[in-house]
């Protein structure tokens, strides 16, 4: 693993068992090195394996074959307890929708992953992403505002990697552009990996990967 | 955010369901307090009845306003009996009747209380079914199974604690009204401080325990599910 590489996937494959007994191969022999402070897009149609790849990169799933090395440590050797703590400190997630807990306001949602709840840091992070309706509930926010809050929450623990799964999927063209520019702005501080089915977003990326039927097309 | 803070904030969710659970448990606590409170009055009556029924006529005169005196006077006046005399065969029958009545009342009180507290189990189970995605979300934010289990079980305990406070408040008013309309028991006899503390502790612990199984189920949810549409 090179010094600049924070995440490495070696020959990673993932197979699921269908209730009928059939084996479904979601990922096939993926090799990937993620450099620090880069913005990577993973493009592919629905069902191509993008989300599975993100789940494996985010340590939420263990691959059926191959190895995932995060900051020099083999992920499958880390206990579930330590993995949760590692996820909290090192990885930020942004989902397509329903990122926020409906009964918490924007500020509380950002404070959620913080170990020492500090409203000032959370407020500062929200201001950084251009959001100031701290006390608003998720139902009062636009799709772009919701994603901005999700981005602030993903960044609040200063993680190494931010994983975004179709984070612009609910946004219109203008909103997508604004959100991607925001991600690009924070790329200096965080490594960002985004799964998307929108090929137009590749122009914001340092590296754009394509995935089809569970295999990466470099 | 700490799990305690999360458990407290979770109460904002499904307000109507939580309020209905709190009222249901509170009602159980109320029934328990009123019936056990009244039962204690009867118990006190039996104990005192037996102590002075031999020849201690003076104590009857001294506690003219006490529960036992009132009941004895009531029975003597309306049935034309002399229950202050232990040689009277009806004395034992009345004592037995009151003892059985006490067990019956306590049985009903315990049942009402248990039905109320078991309401936490159904509420927390519904919460678990509805919150699968939220639990997944908490897991991708770095909460582990133990923290999620504890926060949900604590939520059940909190529901019980709030319910016990409401039930005790309403129960106190209920007992006050009973004592005002039927002057056979005084509030100090019917509602001692230890009963209040026992009810709070018992309700909170039972509610916490009832919430444990749904919380355990919820904590096992797969975090990867949040990626599904």
Coordinates of C-alpha atoms in Angstrom, one line a residue:
Chain A
X1 CA 0.0 0.0 0.0
X2 CA 1.5 3.3 -1.0
X3 CA 1.7 6.2 1.4
X4 CA -0.9 8.3 -0.4
X5 CA -3.4 5.4 -0.7
X6 CA -5.9 5.2 2.2
X7 CA -8.2 2.4 0.9
X8 CA -7.3 -0.6 -1.2
X9 CA -9.5 -3.4 -2.6
X10 CA -7.7 -6.5 -3.8
X11 CA -9.6 -9.0 -5.8
X12 CA -12.8 -8.2 -4.0
X13 CA -15.9 -10.2 -4.8
X14 CA -19.3 -10.5 -3.2
X15 CA -21.8 -13.2 -3.6
X16 CA -25.3 -13.2 -2.1
X17 CA -27.6 -16.3 -1.7
X18 CA -31.1 -15.9 -3.1
X19 CA -33.9 -17.5 -1.0
X20 CA -34.3 -20.0 -3.8
X21 CA -30.8 -21.2 -3.2
X22 CA -29.3 -19.5 -6.3
X23 CA -26.0 -17.7 -5.8
X24 CA -25.9 -14.1 -7.1
X25 CA -22.6 -12.5 -7.8
X26 CA -22.9 -8.8 -7.1
X27 CA -19.2 -7.9 -7.4
X28 CA -16.4 -9.7 -9.4
X29 CA -12.7 -9.4 -8.7
X30 CA -12.5 -5.7 -8.0
X31 CA -9.0 -4.1 -7.7
X32 CA -9.0 -0.5 -6.6
X33 CA -6.7 1.9 -4.9
X34 CA -8.2 5.1 -3.5
X35 CA -5.8 8.0 -3.2
X36 CA -6.0 10.6 -0.4
X37 CA -8.0 13.8 -1.1
X38 CA -9.4 12.6 -4.4
X39 CA -12.9 12.7 -5.8
X40 CA -13.9 9.5 -7.5
X41 CA -17.2 8.7 -9.2
X42 CA -18.4 5.2 -9.8
X43 CA -20.9 5.2 -12.6
X44 CA -23.2 2.4 -13.5
X45 CA -26.8 1.5 -14.1
X46 CA -29.1 0.3 -11.4
X47 CA -28.2 -3.1 -10.2
X48 CA -24.6 -2.9 -11.5
X49 CA -23.1 -3.3 -8.0
X50 CA -22.3 0.4 -7.1
X51 CA -24.0 0.3 -3.7
X52 CA -22.5 -3.1 -2.8
X53 CA -19.1 -1.7 -3.6
X54 CA -19.8 1.3 -1.4
X55 CA -21.0 -0.9 1.4
X56 CA -17.8 -2.9 1.2
X57 CA -15.7 0.3 1.1
X58 CA -17.6 1.6 4.1
X59 CA -16.9 -1.6 6.1
X60 CA -20.7 -2.3 6.4
X61 CA -20.2 -5.6 4.5
X62 CA -17.4 -8.1 4.4
X63 CA -16.5 -9.3 0.9
X64 CA -17.0 -13.0 0.0
X65 CA -13.5 -13.0 -1.5
X66 CA -10.4 -10.8 -1.6
X67 CA -9.4 -8.2 0.9
X68 CA -10.2 -4.6 1.8
X69 CA -7.3 -2.7 3.4
X70 CA -8.2 0.6 5.2
X71 CA -5.2 2.7 6.2
X72 CA -3.0 -0.4 6.2
X73 CA -5.4 -2.6 8.2
X74 CA -7.3 -5.6 6.9
X75 CA -11.0 -4.8 7.5
X76 CA -12.1 -8.4 8.1
X77 CA -9.7 -8.7 11.0
X78 CA -11.2 -5.8 12.8
X79 CA -13.9 -6.8 15.4
X80 CA -17.5 -5.5 14.8
X81 CA -17.2 -3.3 17.9
X82 CA -14.0 -1.6 16.7
X83 CA -15.4 -1.4 13.1
X84 CA -18.4 0.6 14.4
X85 CA -16.0 3.0 16.1
X86 CA -13.8 3.2 12.9
X87 CA -16.9 3.9 10.8
X88 CA -17.9 6.7 13.2
X89 CA -14.5 8.3 13.1
X90 CA -13.2 7.6 9.6
X91 CA -16.2 7.3 7.2
X92 CA -19.0 9.7 6.4
X93 CA -22.1 8.5 4.5
X94 CA -24.5 10.4 2.3
X95 CA -27.5 8.5 0.9
X96 CA -29.9 9.3 -1.9
X97 CA -32.8 10.1 0.4
X98 CA -34.0 9.9 4.0
X99 CA -30.6 10.7 5.3
X100 CA -31.9 12.5 8.4
X101 CA -33.9 11.4 11.4
X102 CA -37.3 13.1 11.1
X103 CA -37.8 13.9 14.8
X104 CA -34.4 15.7 15.1
X105 CA -33.8 19.2 13.8
X106 CA -30.9 19.9 11.3
X107 CA -28.4 20.7 14.1
X108 CA -29.3 17.6 16.1
X109 CA -29.0 15.5 13.0
X110 CA -25.5 16.8 12.5
X111 CA -24.6 16.2 16.1
X112 CA -25.8 12.6 15.9
X113 CA -22.5 10.9 15.1
X114 CA -20.4 13.2 17.4
X115 CA -19.0 11.5 20.4
X116 CA -18.8 14.7 22.4
X117 CA -21.9 16.5 21.3
X118 CA -20.7 20.0 20.5
X119 CA -23.4 22.2 19.0
X120 CA -20.8 24.9 18.0
X121 CA -18.8 22.4 15.8
X122 CA -22.0 21.2 14.3
X123 CA -23.2 24.7 13.6
X124 CA -19.9 25.6 12.1
X125 CA -20.1 22.6 9.8
X126 CA -23.6 23.6 8.7
X127 CA -22.4 27.1 7.9
X128 CA -19.5 25.7 5.9
X129 CA -21.9 23.9 3.6
X130 CA -24.0 27.1 3.3
X131 CA -26.9 26.1 5.6
X132 CA -28.2 28.2 8.4
X133 CA -31.7 26.9 9.3
X134 CA -30.3 25.1 12.3
X135 CA -33.6 24.4 14.1
X136 CA -35.6 23.3 11.0
X137 CA -37.0 19.8 10.9
X138 CA -36.2 17.7 7.8
X139 CA -39.8 17.9 6.5
X140 CA -39.3 21.7 6.2
X141 CA -36.2 21.5 4.0
X142 CA -35.8 21.2 0.2
X143 CA -34.0 18.2 -1.3
X144 CA -30.8 20.3 -1.7
X145 CA -30.9 21.5 1.9
X146 CA -31.4 17.9 3.1
X147 CA -28.3 16.8 1.2
X148 CA -26.3 19.8 2.6
X149 CA -27.2 18.8 6.1
X150 CA -26.3 15.1 5.3
X151 CA -23.0 16.4 3.9
X152 CA -22.3 18.5 7.1
X153 CA -23.1 15.4 9.2
X154 CA -20.8 13.2 7.1
X155 CA -18.0 15.7 7.6
X156 CA -18.5 16.6 11.3
X157 CA -16.2 13.9 12.7
X158 CA -13.4 14.9 10.2
X159 CA -13.5 11.4 8.5
X160 CA -10.9 10.2 6.0
X161 CA -13.5 9.2 3.4
X162 CA -17.0 10.3 2.5
X163 CA -19.1 7.7 0.6
X164 CA -22.0 9.1 -1.3
X165 CA -24.6 6.8 -2.8
X166 CA -26.5 8.6 -5.6
X167 CA -26.4 11.7 -3.4
X168 CA -27.8 13.8 -6.3
X169 CA -30.5 11.3 -7.2
X170 CA -33.3 13.5 -5.8
X171 CA -31.9 16.8 -7.0
X172 CA -32.6 18.7 -10.3
X173 CA -29.8 19.7 -12.6
X174 CA -29.1 23.1 -11.0
X175 CA -29.2 21.6 -7.5
X176 CA -26.9 18.7 -8.6
X177 CA -24.4 21.2 -10.0
X178 CA -24.4 23.2 -6.7
X179 CA -24.0 20.0 -4.6
X180 CA -21.2 18.6 -6.8
X181 CA -19.4 22.0 -6.6
X182 CA -19.7 21.8 -2.9
X183 CA -18.2 18.3 -2.8
X184 CA -15.4 19.5 -5.1
X185 CA -14.8 22.3 -2.6
X186 CA -14.3 19.9 0.3
X187 CA -12.2 17.5 -1.7
X188 CA -9.1 19.2 -0.3
X189 CA -10.1 18.0 3.2
X190 CA -11.7 14.6 2.5
X191 CA -11.5 11.8 0.0
X192 CA -14.9 11.5 -1.7
X193 CA -16.3 8.5 -3.5
X194 CA -19.6 8.9 -5.2
X195 CA -21.8 6.2 -6.8
X196 CA -24.1 7.6 -9.5
X197 CA -26.0 6.7 -12.6
X198 CA -25.6 10.2 -14.0
X199 CA -22.7 10.2 -16.4
X200 CA -22.6 14.1 -16.4
X201 CA -21.1 14.1 -12.9
X202 CA -17.8 12.6 -14.1
X203 CA -16.6 16.0 -15.1
X204 CA -16.2 16.9 -11.3
X205 CA -14.2 13.8 -10.6
X206 CA -10.4 13.2 -10.5
X207 CA -11.1 9.6 -11.5
X208 CA -14.3 8.2 -13.0
X209 CA -14.9 4.5 -12.8
X210 CA -17.5 2.5 -14.6
X211 CA -19.1 -0.6 -13.2
X212 CA -21.2 -3.1 -15.1
X213 CA -22.5 -6.4 -13.8
X214 CA -20.3 -6.2 -10.8
X215 CA -17.1 -5.6 -12.6
X216 CA -15.1 -2.4 -12.8
X217 CA -14.3 -1.1 -16.3
X218 CA -11.1 1.1 -15.9
Chain B
X1 CA -24.8 12.3 20.6
X2 CA -25.0 10.1 23.7
X3 CA -27.3 7.1 23.8
X4 CA -29.2 8.7 26.8
X5 CA -29.8 11.9 24.8
X6 CA -30.9 9.8 21.8
X7 CA -33.3 7.8 23.9
X8 CA -34.8 11.0 25.3
X9 CA -35.1 12.6 21.8
X10 CA -36.6 9.4 20.4
X11 CA -39.7 10.1 22.6
X12 CA -40.6 12.9 20.2
X13 CA -41.2 10.3 17.6
X14 CA -44.7 8.8 17.3
X15 CA -46.0 11.2 19.9
X16 CA -49.6 9.9 19.7
X17 CA -48.4 6.3 20.2
X18 CA -46.1 7.3 23.1
X19 CA -48.9 9.3 24.8
X20 CA -51.3 6.5 24.5
X21 CA -48.7 4.1 26.0
X22 CA -48.0 6.5 28.8
X23 CA -51.7 6.9 29.5
X24 CA -52.2 3.1 29.4
X25 CA -49.4 2.4 31.9
X26 CA -50.4 5.5 33.9
X27 CA -53.9 4.1 34.1
X28 CA -52.5 0.8 35.4
X29 CA -50.5 2.6 38.0
X30 CA -53.5 4.6 39.0
X31 CA -55.6 1.4 39.4
X32 CA -52.8 -0.1 41.4
X33 CA -52.5 2.9 43.7
X34 CA -56.2 3.3 44.2
X35 CA -56.9 -0.4 44.8
X36 CA -53.7 -1.1 46.8
X37 CA -54.2 2.1 48.6
X38 CA -57.7 1.1 49.5
X39 CA -56.6 -2.4 50.2
X40 CA -54.0 -1.1 52.6
X41 CA -56.8 0.6 54.3
X42 CA -58.6 -2.7 54.7
X43 CA -55.4 -4.4 55.7
X44 CA -54.9 -1.7 58.3
X45 CA -58.5 -2.2 59.4
X46 CA -58.0 -6.0 59.8
X47 CA -54.8 -5.5 61.8
X48 CA -56.2 -3.0 64.1
X49 CA -59.5 -4.8 64.3
X50 CA -57.7 -7.9 65.6
X51 CA -55.6 -5.9 68.0
X52 CA -58.3 -4.3 69.9
X53 CA -61.2 -6.6 69.4
X54 CA -60.5 -8.4 72.7
X55 CA -61.2 -5.8 75.3
X56 CA -59.4 -2.6 74.2
X57 CA -62.5 -0.5 74.0
X58 CA -60.5 2.7 74.9
X59 CA -58.5 2.6 71.7
X60 CA -61.7 2.5 69.7
X61 CA -62.8 5.7 71.4
X62 CA -59.4 7.3 70.8
X63 CA -59.3 6.6 67.1
X64 CA -62.8 7.7 66.5
X65 CA -62.1 8.9 63.0
X66 CA -59.9 6.0 61.9
X67 CA -60.9 3.6 59.2
X68 CA -61.6 0.7 61.5
X69 CA -63.7 2.6 63.8
X70 CA -65.7 4.0 60.9
X71 CA -66.3 0.5 59.4
X72 CA -67.1 -1.0 62.8
X73 CA -69.5 1.7 63.6
X74 CA -71.0 1.4 60.1
X75 CA -71.5 -2.4 60.5
X76 CA -72.8 -2.2 64.1
X77 CA -75.2 0.6 63.2
X78 CA -76.7 -1.0 60.1
X79 CA -76.6 -4.7 60.9
X80 CA -77.3 -4.3 64.6
X81 CA -74.2 -6.4 65.6
X82 CA -71.5 -6.2 68.2
X83 CA -68.3 -6.8 66.2
X84 CA -66.1 -5.4 68.9
X85 CA -66.5 -8.7 70.7
X86 CA -64.3 -11.5 69.4
X87 CA -66.7 -14.0 70.9
X88 CA -69.2 -13.0 68.3
X89 CA -69.1 -15.7 65.6
X90 CA -69.7 -13.1 62.9
X91 CA -66.4 -11.4 63.9
X92 CA -64.3 -14.2 62.2
X93 CA -66.5 -14.3 59.1
X94 CA -66.2 -10.6 58.6
X95 CA -62.4 -10.8 59.2
X96 CA -62.1 -13.6 56.6
X97 CA -64.3 -11.7 54.2
X98 CA -62.2 -8.6 54.4
X99 CA -59.0 -10.6 54.0
X100 CA -60.3 -12.3 50.8
X101 CA -61.5 -8.9 49.6
X102 CA -58.0 -7.6 50.1
X103 CA -56.4 -10.4 48.0
X104 CA -59.0 -9.9 45.3
X105 CA -58.4 -6.2 45.2
X106 CA -54.7 -6.7 45.1
X107 CA -55.1 -9.3 42.4
X108 CA -57.1 -6.8 40.2
X109 CA -54.6 -4.1 40.9
X110 CA -51.6 -6.2 39.9
X111 CA -53.4 -7.4 36.7
X112 CA -54.3 -3.8 35.7
X113 CA -50.7 -2.8 36.4
X114 CA -49.2 -5.6 34.4
X115 CA -51.5 -5.1 31.4
X116 CA -50.5 -1.4 31.4
X117 CA -46.8 -2.1 31.6
X118 CA -46.9 -4.9 28.9
X119 CA -48.2 -2.1 26.7
X120 CA -44.5 -1.0 26.4
X121 CA -43.8 -4.4 24.8
X122 CA -46.3 -3.7 22.0
X123 CA -45.3 -0.1 21.6
X124 CA -41.7 -0.9 21.4
X125 CA -42.4 -3.8 19.0
X126 CA -44.2 -1.4 16.6
X127 CA -41.4 1.1 17.0
X128 CA -38.9 -1.7 16.0
X129 CA -40.8 -2.5 12.9
X130 CA -41.1 1.1 11.8
X131 CA -37.6 2.0 12.8
X132 CA -35.6 -0.6 10.9
X133 CA -34.3 2.0 8.4
X134 CA -33.5 4.4 11.2
X135 CA -31.6 1.8 13.1
X136 CA -29.6 1.1 9.9
X137 CA -28.9 4.8 9.6
X138 CA -27.6 4.9 13.2
X139 CA -25.3 2.0 12.4
X140 CA -23.8 3.7 9.3
X141 CA -23.2 6.7 11.6
X142 CA -21.1 4.4 13.8
X143 CA -23.5 3.4 16.6
X144 CA -22.9 -0.3 17.6
X145 CA -25.5 -2.9 18.5
X146 CA -25.0 -2.5 22.2
X147 CA -25.6 1.3 22.0
X148 CA -28.7 0.9 19.8
X149 CA -30.1 -1.8 22.2
X150 CA -29.5 0.3 25.2
X151 CA -31.0 3.5 23.7
X152 CA -34.2 1.6 22.7
X153 CA -34.5 -0.2 26.0
X154 CA -33.9 3.0 27.8
X155 CA -36.7 4.5 25.8
X156 CA -39.1 1.8 27.2
X157 CA -37.8 2.5 30.7
X158 CA -38.4 6.3 30.2
X159 CA -42.0 5.6 29.0
X160 CA -42.6 3.6 32.2
X161 CA -41.0 6.3 34.4
X162 CA -43.1 9.1 32.9
X163 CA -46.2 6.9 33.1
X164 CA -45.6 6.1 36.8
X165 CA -45.3 9.8 37.6
X166 CA -48.6 10.5 35.7
X167 CA -50.3 7.5 37.3
X168 CA -49.2 8.6 40.8
X169 CA -50.4 12.1 40.2
X170 CA -53.8 10.9 39.0
X171 CA -53.9 8.2 41.7
X172 CA -53.2 10.7 44.4
X173 CA -56.1 12.9 43.2
X174 CA -58.3 9.7 42.9
X175 CA -57.5 8.7 46.5
X176 CA -58.1 12.2 47.7
X177 CA -61.5 12.2 46.0
X178 CA -62.3 8.8 47.4
X179 CA -61.4 9.9 50.9
X180 CA -63.4 13.1 50.5
X181 CA -66.6 11.3 49.4
X182 CA -66.2 8.2 51.5
X183 CA -64.6 9.3 54.8
X184 CA -63.4 5.9 55.7
X185 CA -59.7 6.3 54.8
X186 CA -57.4 9.2 55.0
X187 CA -54.8 9.9 52.3
X188 CA -51.9 9.3 54.7
X189 CA -53.2 5.8 55.3
X190 CA -53.8 5.0 51.7
X191 CA -50.7 6.5 50.1
X192 CA -47.5 6.1 52.0
X193 CA -44.2 7.3 50.5
X194 CA -42.7 3.9 50.1
X195 CA -45.6 2.8 47.9
X196 CA -45.0 5.7 45.6
X197 CA -41.2 4.9 45.4
X198 CA -41.9 1.2 44.9
X199 CA -44.4 1.9 42.1
X200 CA -42.0 4.3 40.3
X201 CA -39.1 1.8 40.5
X202 CA -41.3 -1.2 39.6
X203 CA -42.9 0.5 36.6
X204 CA -39.6 1.8 35.3
X205 CA -37.8 -1.6 35.6
X206 CA -40.7 -3.6 34.2
X207 CA -41.0 -1.2 31.2
X208 CA -37.3 -1.3 30.6
X209 CA -37.5 -5.2 30.7
X210 CA -40.5 -5.2 28.3
X211 CA -38.6 -3.0 25.9
X212 CA -35.5 -5.3 25.9
X213 CA -36.7 -7.9 23.4
X214 CA -37.9 -5.4 20.7
X215 CA -34.7 -3.4 21.3
X216 CA -32.6 -6.5 20.9
X217 CA -34.4 -7.4 17.6
X218 CA -33.9 -3.8 16.4
X219 CA -30.2 -3.8 17.2
X220 CA -29.7 -6.8 14.9
X221 CA -30.9 -4.9 11.8
X222 CA -28.6 -5.0 8.8
X223 CA -27.1 -1.5 8.3
X224 CA -26.7 -2.2 4.6
X225 CA -30.5 -2.0 4.2
X226 CA -30.3 1.8 4.2
X227 CA -28.8 1.6 0.7
X228 CA -31.9 -0.2 -0.6
X229 CA -34.6 1.9 -2.3

